[in-house]
């Protein structure tokens, strides 16, 4: 029987949430064009659309807000953040930005342009978009184990290093603008990357003189998985594991809205403080974000991030975080419900293709399952599959995702076991009725980039 690990925190402030009827929810999702991002949050009971910026800050973080120095340039808050980042990551230069996609927008044009490629263990949505906006194209080398959702392997987020080297030699090292290692691997189901795999990937990048960037949004969760699953790291601290990873890369881009447990913020890190592209980073930041010592953030946001970076690495917190996902997965196992197994670090990724094998990828089974779960109990998740991945930028043809997931991304320090148990029962109800769903959805309007945020859909009758 699944056992829930008690929370390592107390609840100090609460927010009421609205209870709705199925009839109400069916009308709400219709008015939203069957797009989960277009639902009003007040019409959602449990919101697992994302774990990005949806977290509950601690008393220490709220206290840090009051220290915020709102000077336009050279604020004390900036220097407190830089000191924390240097202590944790050990890099020579850091650039705050307002969130992860801003980090990509500011950094990527220094390495990517038309005719270049970026290679990743898997790209998430905004990272893929910013590679393409820079004129380059995406190639992926995900661990093939990630395609088998029922396989319980410890590091399904790993880079396929043999495929990586093969692609580099085929395309030519001079045409590879960067390699991106995403930790944890979000599109693979929040699956971790091992330290040994990071070493192997770095060795290939060094061999061919290719820039290596870490997508570091969930670096602490990845480090905890490594501590628990990689024997050589079992006696290392989270900070020591983090430094071991980041020492192997040249740069990192981070959404601090995940493991730094803030509602807004991001970071770029550059190992070499003399790197010539730092000037380009600063120039892009000033143009797109704001002066480089605030990067589009209030001083109080910088202070909250400085505190949150440490809180996100607390081992008691991380053990609870991962144990919560494990509990969720074990409850689903009791019902025989398919998901990316073992459970990832930041959420449960339901295998929508196994829920609805009758629905082809271009009718978006992940979106179908998201909609059915919302109708059932007011749960908001999202498609991490072919609907999200979109169209080939050159041919316009719908791409097929490696998996068709419905992601339930769990906000940090927000919901309780009772919420999770309610959601699990609702998932089981939808699972039992899965054969009644015959068709999926078609897109009636979509923008050219990141369509899943805005597109309008309709059910196929």
Tab-separated table of C-alpha atoms in Angstrom:
chain	number	residue	atom	x	y	z
A	1	UNK	CA	0.000	0.000	0.000
A	2	UNK	CA	1.294	3.461	-0.934
A	3	UNK	CA	2.474	5.568	2.011
A	4	UNK	CA	2.424	9.370	1.910
A	5	UNK	CA	5.454	11.107	3.430
A	6	UNK	CA	4.422	13.884	5.820
A	7	UNK	CA	5.031	17.463	4.708
A	8	UNK	CA	8.215	19.111	6.059
A	9	UNK	CA	6.415	22.469	6.427
A	10	UNK	CA	3.392	24.127	8.066
A	11	UNK	CA	0.599	25.926	6.208
A	12	UNK	CA	0.365	29.578	7.234
A	13	UNK	CA	-1.887	31.202	4.616
A	14	UNK	CA	-4.750	29.667	2.660
A	15	UNK	CA	-6.598	30.617	-0.530
A	16	UNK	CA	-10.166	29.466	-1.234
A	17	UNK	CA	-10.871	27.546	-4.436
A	18	UNK	CA	-14.204	27.250	-6.210
A	19	UNK	CA	-16.103	23.969	-6.497
A	20	UNK	CA	-17.952	23.604	-9.819
A	21	UNK	CA	-20.283	21.118	-11.508
A	22	UNK	CA	-19.501	18.960	-14.518
A	23	UNK	CA	-22.022	20.950	-16.556
A	24	UNK	CA	-20.230	24.164	-15.620
A	25	UNK	CA	-16.833	22.722	-16.568
A	26	UNK	CA	-18.046	21.392	-19.925
A	27	UNK	CA	-19.187	24.882	-20.830
A	28	UNK	CA	-15.993	26.482	-19.505
A	29	UNK	CA	-13.668	24.299	-21.573
A	30	UNK	CA	-15.812	24.845	-24.669
A	31	UNK	CA	-15.588	28.618	-24.209
A	32	UNK	CA	-11.814	28.230	-23.827
A	33	UNK	CA	-11.593	26.635	-27.273
A	34	UNK	CA	-10.694	23.295	-25.650
A	35	UNK	CA	-7.319	24.804	-24.723
A	36	UNK	CA	-6.251	24.304	-21.100
A	37	UNK	CA	-4.173	27.492	-21.141
A	38	UNK	CA	-7.233	29.560	-21.965
A	39	UNK	CA	-9.259	28.425	-18.976
A	40	UNK	CA	-9.795	30.964	-16.190
A	41	UNK	CA	-7.923	29.876	-13.068
A	42	UNK	CA	-11.040	30.529	-10.981
A	43	UNK	CA	-12.735	27.709	-12.919
A	44	UNK	CA	-10.012	25.206	-11.917
A	45	UNK	CA	-10.149	23.149	-8.712
A	46	UNK	CA	-6.674	21.566	-8.698
A	47	UNK	CA	-4.248	23.280	-11.051
A	48	UNK	CA	-1.399	21.143	-12.363
A	49	UNK	CA	-1.011	22.975	-15.663
A	50	UNK	CA	2.565	23.768	-14.644
A	51	UNK	CA	4.888	23.849	-11.662
A	52	UNK	CA	6.434	27.050	-13.052
A	53	UNK	CA	5.836	30.070	-10.837
A	54	UNK	CA	2.812	28.435	-9.208
A	55	UNK	CA	4.649	27.592	-5.996
A	56	UNK	CA	4.043	28.832	-2.447
A	57	UNK	CA	6.935	30.948	-1.145
A	58	UNK	CA	8.199	30.460	2.392
A	59	UNK	CA	8.123	32.867	5.332
A	60	UNK	CA	11.840	33.496	4.726
A	61	UNK	CA	11.203	34.366	1.094
A	62	UNK	CA	8.364	36.726	1.982
A	63	UNK	CA	10.646	38.300	4.545
A	64	UNK	CA	13.370	38.718	1.908
A	65	UNK	CA	10.946	40.726	-0.237
A	66	UNK	CA	11.073	43.495	2.351
A	67	UNK	CA	14.828	43.848	1.825
A	68	UNK	CA	14.375	44.478	-1.894
A	69	UNK	CA	16.528	47.315	-3.205
A	70	UNK	CA	14.631	48.816	-6.137
A	71	UNK	CA	17.540	50.835	-7.543
A	72	UNK	CA	17.656	50.740	-11.341
A	73	UNK	CA	21.365	49.861	-11.422
A	74	UNK	CA	23.663	48.154	-8.942
A	75	UNK	CA	20.969	47.237	-6.399
A	76	UNK	CA	22.028	45.421	-3.231
A	77	UNK	CA	19.451	42.744	-4.106
A	78	UNK	CA	21.395	41.967	-7.293
A	79	UNK	CA	24.634	41.430	-5.374
A	80	UNK	CA	22.910	39.186	-2.827
A	81	UNK	CA	21.587	37.023	-5.668
A	82	UNK	CA	24.979	36.884	-7.387
A	83	UNK	CA	26.654	35.838	-4.128
A	84	UNK	CA	24.167	32.978	-3.689
A	85	UNK	CA	24.558	31.865	-7.311
A	86	UNK	CA	28.381	31.883	-7.092
A	87	UNK	CA	28.254	29.875	-3.882
A	88	UNK	CA	25.953	27.236	-5.378
A	89	UNK	CA	27.089	26.962	-9.002
A	90	UNK	CA	30.652	28.307	-8.909
A	91	UNK	CA	30.407	30.190	-12.215
A	92	UNK	CA	32.146	33.456	-13.060
A	93	UNK	CA	29.196	35.454	-14.432
A	94	UNK	CA	25.450	35.457	-13.847
A	95	UNK	CA	22.692	37.344	-15.593
A	96	UNK	CA	19.261	37.572	-13.944
A	97	UNK	CA	16.277	37.564	-16.297
A	98	UNK	CA	12.554	37.424	-15.726
A	99	UNK	CA	12.151	33.711	-16.543
A	100	UNK	CA	13.640	30.748	-18.377
A	101	UNK	CA	12.532	31.603	-21.890
A	102	UNK	CA	14.103	35.042	-21.458
A	103	UNK	CA	17.394	33.326	-20.616
A	104	UNK	CA	17.149	31.390	-23.873
A	105	UNK	CA	16.271	34.512	-25.865
A	106	UNK	CA	19.249	36.398	-24.427
A	107	UNK	CA	21.863	33.594	-24.659
A	108	UNK	CA	21.041	31.447	-27.687
A	109	UNK	CA	21.714	34.002	-30.481
A	110	UNK	CA	25.395	33.999	-29.465
A	111	UNK	CA	25.661	30.375	-30.622
A	112	UNK	CA	22.762	29.665	-32.976
A	113	UNK	CA	21.868	31.015	-36.404
A	114	UNK	CA	20.535	29.800	-39.732
A	115	UNK	CA	22.356	26.643	-40.801
A	116	UNK	CA	23.239	25.633	-37.249
A	117	UNK	CA	21.798	22.861	-35.076
A	118	UNK	CA	21.165	22.483	-31.373
A	119	UNK	CA	21.093	18.967	-29.917
A	120	UNK	CA	19.341	18.009	-26.673
A	121	UNK	CA	18.351	14.979	-24.639
A	122	UNK	CA	14.883	16.439	-25.422
A	123	UNK	CA	13.772	20.023	-25.940
A	124	UNK	CA	10.874	21.465	-24.013
A	125	UNK	CA	8.519	23.904	-25.714
A	126	UNK	CA	10.144	27.314	-25.213
A	127	UNK	CA	13.669	25.963	-25.688
A	128	UNK	CA	12.687	24.483	-29.039
A	129	UNK	CA	11.023	27.766	-29.975
A	130	UNK	CA	14.080	29.880	-29.158
A	131	UNK	CA	16.366	27.575	-31.129
A	132	UNK	CA	14.082	28.062	-34.121
A	133	UNK	CA	13.664	31.806	-33.538
A	134	UNK	CA	17.458	32.099	-33.683
A	135	UNK	CA	17.276	30.458	-37.138
A	136	UNK	CA	18.692	27.084	-36.092
A	137	UNK	CA	17.076	23.654	-35.991
A	138	UNK	CA	16.541	21.114	-33.225
A	139	UNK	CA	17.877	17.558	-33.083
A	140	UNK	CA	17.217	15.187	-30.192
A	141	UNK	CA	19.131	12.290	-28.638
A	142	UNK	CA	16.944	11.040	-25.824
A	143	UNK	CA	17.635	7.821	-23.990
A	144	UNK	CA	15.523	5.224	-25.892
A	145	UNK	CA	14.292	3.877	-22.535
A	146	UNK	CA	12.111	6.996	-22.248
A	147	UNK	CA	9.836	5.707	-25.022
A	148	UNK	CA	8.803	2.715	-22.880
A	149	UNK	CA	6.613	4.221	-20.183
A	150	UNK	CA	6.268	0.941	-18.283
A	151	UNK	CA	10.015	0.357	-17.993
A	152	UNK	CA	11.287	1.262	-14.512
A	153	UNK	CA	14.774	2.534	-15.311
A	154	UNK	CA	16.641	4.954	-13.006
A	155	UNK	CA	17.840	7.547	-15.556
A	156	UNK	CA	15.393	7.660	-18.448
A	157	UNK	CA	16.264	11.325	-19.000
A	158	UNK	CA	19.828	10.589	-20.126
A	159	UNK	CA	21.393	11.714	-23.366
A	160	UNK	CA	21.895	8.916	-25.916
A	161	UNK	CA	25.612	9.611	-26.238
A	162	UNK	CA	26.178	7.201	-29.135
A	163	UNK	CA	23.475	8.929	-31.139
A	164	UNK	CA	24.862	12.314	-30.090
A	165	UNK	CA	28.303	11.584	-31.489
A	166	UNK	CA	26.803	10.079	-34.639
A	167	UNK	CA	24.761	13.218	-35.325
A	168	UNK	CA	27.765	15.464	-34.666
A	169	UNK	CA	29.899	13.579	-37.192
A	170	UNK	CA	27.065	13.452	-39.751
A	171	UNK	CA	26.181	17.152	-39.545
A	172	UNK	CA	29.753	18.325	-38.938
A	173	UNK	CA	30.942	19.686	-35.587
A	174	UNK	CA	31.217	23.170	-37.078
A	175	UNK	CA	27.432	23.132	-37.685
A	176	UNK	CA	26.469	22.254	-34.105
A	177	UNK	CA	25.896	25.522	-32.265
A	178	UNK	CA	25.328	23.947	-28.881
A	179	UNK	CA	24.329	20.853	-26.978
A	180	UNK	CA	21.609	21.289	-24.346
A	181	UNK	CA	21.328	18.937	-21.373
A	182	UNK	CA	17.923	19.296	-19.715
A	183	UNK	CA	17.889	18.281	-16.022
A	184	UNK	CA	15.483	16.811	-15.214
A	185	UNK	CA	14.282	15.869	-18.694
A	186	UNK	CA	10.813	17.424	-18.761
A	187	UNK	CA	9.557	16.102	-22.102
A	188	UNK	CA	10.647	12.583	-21.105
A	189	UNK	CA	8.412	12.775	-18.030
A	190	UNK	CA	10.498	14.686	-15.492
A	191	UNK	CA	13.117	11.927	-15.686
A	192	UNK	CA	16.614	12.425	-14.225
A	193	UNK	CA	20.032	12.512	-15.867
A	194	UNK	CA	22.926	10.681	-14.209
A	195	UNK	CA	26.229	12.325	-13.353
A	196	UNK	CA	28.038	9.715	-15.450
A	197	UNK	CA	25.876	10.549	-18.458
A	198	UNK	CA	26.651	14.235	-17.947
A	199	UNK	CA	30.360	13.378	-17.914
A	200	UNK	CA	30.022	11.316	-21.099
A	201	UNK	CA	28.115	14.095	-22.843
A	202	UNK	CA	30.661	16.709	-21.756
A	203	UNK	CA	33.527	14.545	-23.027
A	204	UNK	CA	31.941	14.393	-26.484
A	205	UNK	CA	31.355	18.160	-26.505
A	206	UNK	CA	34.985	18.774	-25.485
A	207	UNK	CA	36.235	16.347	-28.131
A	208	UNK	CA	34.454	18.290	-30.890
A	209	UNK	CA	34.773	21.764	-29.278
A	210	UNK	CA	31.014	22.216	-28.961
A	211	UNK	CA	29.371	24.507	-26.410
A	212	UNK	CA	27.477	22.635	-23.653
A	213	UNK	CA	24.527	24.339	-21.943
A	214	UNK	CA	22.441	22.998	-19.057
A	215	UNK	CA	18.709	23.683	-18.978
A	216	UNK	CA	18.738	23.925	-15.182
A	217	UNK	CA	15.105	24.569	-14.234
A	218	UNK	CA	14.906	21.468	-12.014
A	219	UNK	CA	18.583	21.031	-11.107
A	220	UNK	CA	17.881	20.288	-7.424
A	221	UNK	CA	15.308	17.581	-8.107
A	222	UNK	CA	17.782	16.001	-10.540
A	223	UNK	CA	20.528	16.138	-7.915
A	224	UNK	CA	18.289	14.386	-5.391
A	225	UNK	CA	17.537	11.596	-7.874
A	226	UNK	CA	21.292	11.233	-8.445
A	227	UNK	CA	21.935	11.015	-4.700
A	228	UNK	CA	19.284	8.309	-4.332
A	229	UNK	CA	20.053	6.302	-7.477
A	230	UNK	CA	23.724	6.717	-8.433
A	231	UNK	CA	25.877	4.731	-5.968
A	232	UNK	CA	28.961	6.948	-6.167
A	233	UNK	CA	26.868	9.983	-5.145
A	234	UNK	CA	24.985	8.567	-2.158
A	235	UNK	CA	27.221	10.334	0.393
A	236	UNK	CA	27.419	13.627	-1.518
A	237	UNK	CA	25.352	16.671	-0.586
A	238	UNK	CA	22.912	18.210	-3.056
A	239	UNK	CA	25.265	21.160	-3.409
A	240	UNK	CA	28.219	18.877	-4.161
A	241	UNK	CA	26.245	16.988	-6.814
A	242	UNK	CA	25.091	20.291	-8.302
A	243	UNK	CA	28.676	21.558	-8.564
A	244	UNK	CA	29.786	18.271	-10.137
A	245	UNK	CA	27.161	18.712	-12.882
A	246	UNK	CA	27.728	22.399	-13.546
A	247	UNK	CA	31.517	22.084	-13.593
A	248	UNK	CA	31.069	20.020	-16.764
A	249	UNK	CA	29.111	22.656	-18.720
A	250	UNK	CA	29.992	26.025	-20.259
A	251	UNK	CA	26.729	27.823	-19.484
A	252	UNK	CA	23.296	27.267	-18.023
A	253	UNK	CA	19.859	28.737	-18.577
A	254	UNK	CA	17.390	28.512	-15.723
A	255	UNK	CA	13.784	29.188	-14.981
A	256	UNK	CA	13.975	29.966	-11.267
A	257	UNK	CA	10.198	29.525	-11.140
A	258	UNK	CA	10.702	25.810	-10.489
A	259	UNK	CA	13.431	24.689	-8.071
A	260	UNK	CA	14.145	28.181	-6.720
A	261	UNK	CA	10.466	28.261	-5.676
A	262	UNK	CA	9.709	31.827	-6.788
A	263	UNK	CA	6.775	33.164	-8.744
A	264	UNK	CA	8.964	34.983	-11.264
A	265	UNK	CA	12.648	34.899	-12.147
A	266	UNK	CA	15.414	33.255	-14.141
A	267	UNK	CA	19.189	33.084	-14.505
A	268	UNK	CA	21.932	32.681	-17.081
A	269	UNK	CA	25.243	31.339	-15.796
A	270	UNK	CA	28.583	31.510	-17.647
A	271	UNK	CA	31.507	29.502	-16.272
A	272	UNK	CA	34.255	31.641	-17.823
A	273	UNK	CA	34.014	35.205	-16.492
A	274	UNK	CA	36.207	36.336	-19.415
A	275	UNK	CA	33.983	34.760	-22.111
A	276	UNK	CA	33.610	37.286	-24.973
A	277	UNK	CA	29.900	36.549	-25.412
A	278	UNK	CA	29.145	38.008	-21.971
A	279	UNK	CA	29.066	41.420	-23.650
A	280	UNK	CA	26.410	40.090	-26.047
A	281	UNK	CA	24.433	38.696	-23.095
A	282	UNK	CA	24.470	42.075	-21.382
A	283	UNK	CA	23.512	43.883	-24.584
A	284	UNK	CA	20.616	41.524	-25.273
A	285	UNK	CA	19.449	41.794	-21.671
A	286	UNK	CA	19.438	45.588	-21.813
A	287	UNK	CA	17.468	45.479	-25.081
A	288	UNK	CA	14.924	42.818	-24.125
A	289	UNK	CA	14.778	42.597	-20.319
A	290	UNK	CA	16.192	45.710	-18.671
A	291	UNK	CA	19.518	46.784	-17.231
A	292	UNK	CA	21.770	43.821	-16.535
A	293	UNK	CA	21.713	44.227	-12.742
A	294	UNK	CA	17.955	43.709	-12.592
A	295	UNK	CA	17.153	41.764	-15.763
A	296	UNK	CA	13.445	42.575	-15.863
A	297	UNK	CA	12.891	41.810	-12.157
A	298	UNK	CA	12.092	43.889	-9.101
A	299	UNK	CA	14.765	43.988	-6.437
A	300	UNK	CA	12.464	42.085	-4.125
A	301	UNK	CA	12.229	39.281	-6.716
A	302	UNK	CA	16.023	39.029	-6.788
A	303	UNK	CA	16.113	38.668	-3.006
A	304	UNK	CA	13.374	36.023	-2.992
A	305	UNK	CA	15.320	34.076	-5.629
A	306	UNK	CA	18.526	34.230	-3.590
A	307	UNK	CA	16.702	32.617	-0.646
A	308	UNK	CA	14.757	30.169	-2.817
A	309	UNK	CA	17.869	28.750	-4.493
A	310	UNK	CA	18.980	27.440	-1.101
A	311	UNK	CA	15.512	26.316	0.021
A	312	UNK	CA	15.070	24.335	-3.171
A	313	UNK	CA	18.183	22.290	-2.341
A	314	UNK	CA	17.061	21.317	1.169
A	315	UNK	CA	17.237	17.505	1.373
A	316	UNK	CA	14.212	17.153	3.645
A	317	UNK	CA	12.171	19.130	1.158
A	318	UNK	CA	13.498	17.187	-1.838
A	319	UNK	CA	12.866	13.802	-0.208
A	320	UNK	CA	9.264	14.849	0.416
A	321	UNK	CA	8.919	16.219	-3.127
A	322	UNK	CA	10.092	13.017	-4.799
A	323	UNK	CA	8.226	10.801	-2.316
A	324	UNK	CA	4.983	12.624	-3.163
A	325	UNK	CA	5.414	11.742	-6.852
A	326	UNK	CA	6.276	8.174	-5.877
A	327	UNK	CA	3.094	7.946	-3.761
A	328	UNK	CA	1.061	9.259	-6.686
A	329	UNK	CA	2.605	6.672	-8.999
A	330	UNK	CA	2.086	3.784	-6.578
A	331	UNK	CA	-1.602	4.679	-6.256
A	332	UNK	CA	-1.922	4.673	-10.027
A	333	UNK	CA	-0.165	1.289	-10.119
A	334	UNK	CA	-2.864	-0.085	-7.806
A	335	UNK	CA	-5.444	0.809	-10.478
A	336	UNK	CA	-3.288	-0.341	-13.403
A	337	UNK	CA	-3.188	3.165	-14.863
A	338	UNK	CA	-0.280	3.789	-17.282
A	339	UNK	CA	2.142	6.690	-16.741
A	340	UNK	CA	5.826	7.408	-17.311
A	341	UNK	CA	7.346	5.084	-14.742
A	342	UNK	CA	9.045	5.532	-12.389
A	343	UNK	CA	7.391	8.829	-11.466
A	344	UNK	CA	9.330	11.939	-12.404
A	345	UNK	CA	10.500	14.714	-10.150
A	346	UNK	CA	7.908	17.414	-10.702
A	347	UNK	CA	4.776	15.605	-11.775
A	348	UNK	CA	2.975	12.594	-13.134
A	349	UNK	CA	2.980	12.079	-16.899
A	350	UNK	CA	-0.024	9.949	-17.806
A	351	UNK	CA	0.439	7.806	-20.920
A	352	UNK	CA	-2.416	9.150	-23.017
A	353	UNK	CA	-1.549	6.880	-25.934
A	354	UNK	CA	-2.354	3.889	-23.720
A	355	UNK	CA	-5.554	5.530	-22.485
A	356	UNK	CA	-6.676	6.112	-26.057
A	357	UNK	CA	-4.908	3.821	-28.550
A	358	UNK	CA	-7.837	4.461	-30.886
A	359	UNK	CA	-6.897	8.126	-31.237
A	360	UNK	CA	-3.989	8.935	-33.626
A	361	UNK	CA	-1.227	11.349	-32.688
A	362	UNK	CA	-2.599	14.061	-34.989
A	363	UNK	CA	-5.848	14.062	-32.998
A	364	UNK	CA	-3.836	14.688	-29.826
A	365	UNK	CA	-4.578	11.990	-27.232
A	366	UNK	CA	-2.718	13.999	-24.571
A	367	UNK	CA	-5.082	16.900	-25.103
A	368	UNK	CA	-8.081	14.551	-25.061
A	369	UNK	CA	-7.074	13.188	-21.665
A	370	UNK	CA	-6.441	16.686	-20.293
A	371	UNK	CA	-9.950	17.743	-21.284
A	372	UNK	CA	-11.601	14.614	-19.886
A	373	UNK	CA	-9.835	15.070	-16.541
A	374	UNK	CA	-10.949	18.686	-16.348
A	375	UNK	CA	-14.542	17.701	-17.063
A	376	UNK	CA	-14.347	14.942	-14.438
A	377	UNK	CA	-13.079	16.909	-11.441
A	378	UNK	CA	-11.839	20.378	-12.358
A	379	UNK	CA	-8.225	19.219	-12.684
A	380	UNK	CA	-6.115	21.205	-15.137
A	381	UNK	CA	-3.164	19.400	-16.709
A	382	UNK	CA	-1.687	19.813	-20.176
A	383	UNK	CA	-0.567	17.918	-23.270
A	384	UNK	CA	3.122	17.056	-23.495
A	385	UNK	CA	2.939	15.348	-26.846
A	386	UNK	CA	2.225	16.025	-30.479
A	387	UNK	CA	-0.093	18.969	-29.776
A	388	UNK	CA	2.699	20.718	-27.880
A	389	UNK	CA	5.542	19.786	-30.221
A	390	UNK	CA	3.737	21.396	-33.159
A	391	UNK	CA	4.709	21.465	-36.826
A	392	UNK	CA	7.993	21.045	-38.654
A	393	UNK	CA	9.276	24.626	-39.158
A	394	UNK	CA	10.375	23.856	-42.724
A	395	UNK	CA	7.582	21.643	-44.081
A	396	UNK	CA	4.678	22.697	-41.876
A	397	UNK	CA	3.865	19.011	-41.308
A	398	UNK	CA	2.616	17.884	-37.896
A	399	UNK	CA	5.449	16.325	-35.908
A	400	UNK	CA	4.960	13.120	-33.932
A	401	UNK	CA	6.127	13.208	-30.332
A	402	UNK	CA	8.170	10.373	-28.808
A	403	UNK	CA	5.378	10.046	-26.199
A	404	UNK	CA	1.796	11.278	-25.875
A	405	UNK	CA	1.631	12.509	-22.298
A	406	UNK	CA	-0.859	14.370	-20.180
A	407	UNK	CA	1.305	16.106	-17.604
A	408	UNK	CA	0.128	16.815	-14.072
A	409	UNK	CA	2.859	19.190	-12.855
A	410	UNK	CA	2.605	19.556	-9.077
A	411	UNK	CA	3.149	23.064	-7.659
A	412	UNK	CA	5.544	23.172	-4.721
A	413	UNK	CA	4.082	23.514	-1.210
A	414	UNK	CA	0.531	24.159	-2.491
A	415	UNK	CA	-1.676	21.035	-2.330
A	416	UNK	CA	-2.204	18.307	0.274
A	417	UNK	CA	-2.582	14.538	0.174
A	418	UNK	CA	-6.363	14.912	0.114
A	419	UNK	CA	-6.116	16.854	-3.141
A	420	UNK	CA	-3.859	14.192	-4.656
A	421	UNK	CA	-6.172	11.370	-3.563
A	422	UNK	CA	-9.157	13.138	-5.129
A	423	UNK	CA	-7.219	13.556	-8.376
A	424	UNK	CA	-6.170	9.888	-8.395
A	425	UNK	CA	-9.775	8.745	-7.996
A	426	UNK	CA	-10.824	11.046	-10.846
A	427	UNK	CA	-8.068	9.661	-13.086
A	428	UNK	CA	-9.368	6.170	-12.354
A	429	UNK	CA	-12.906	7.189	-13.338
A	430	UNK	CA	-11.622	8.555	-16.663
A	431	UNK	CA	-9.530	5.391	-17.127
A	432	UNK	CA	-12.608	3.191	-16.675
A	433	UNK	CA	-14.487	5.192	-19.344
A	434	UNK	CA	-11.580	5.360	-21.811
A	435	UNK	CA	-13.181	3.173	-24.481
A	436	UNK	CA	-16.152	5.542	-24.809
A	437	UNK	CA	-13.909	8.194	-26.404
A	438	UNK	CA	-13.789	7.549	-30.133
A	439	UNK	CA	-12.167	10.636	-31.692
A	440	UNK	CA	-9.844	13.455	-30.719
A	441	UNK	CA	-9.592	17.144	-31.602
A	442	UNK	CA	-8.708	19.251	-34.610
A	443	UNK	CA	-7.072	22.669	-34.549
A	444	UNK	CA	-9.239	25.439	-35.978
A	445	UNK	CA	-6.652	28.211	-35.455
A	446	UNK	CA	-3.011	28.224	-34.427
A	447	UNK	CA	-0.116	30.712	-34.286
A	448	UNK	CA	3.173	29.776	-35.998
A	449	UNK	CA	5.257	29.451	-32.780
A	450	UNK	CA	4.316	27.814	-29.443
A	451	UNK	CA	0.819	27.132	-30.711
A	452	UNK	CA	-0.356	25.173	-27.669
A	453	UNK	CA	-0.521	28.350	-25.571
A	454	UNK	CA	-3.101	29.993	-27.837
A	455	UNK	CA	-4.576	27.529	-30.365
A	456	UNK	CA	-8.309	26.935	-30.673
A	457	UNK	CA	-9.571	23.365	-31.045
A	458	UNK	CA	-12.839	21.577	-31.615
A	459	UNK	CA	-13.883	17.968	-31.092
A	460	UNK	CA	-13.984	15.735	-34.151
A	461	UNK	CA	-17.462	14.269	-34.382
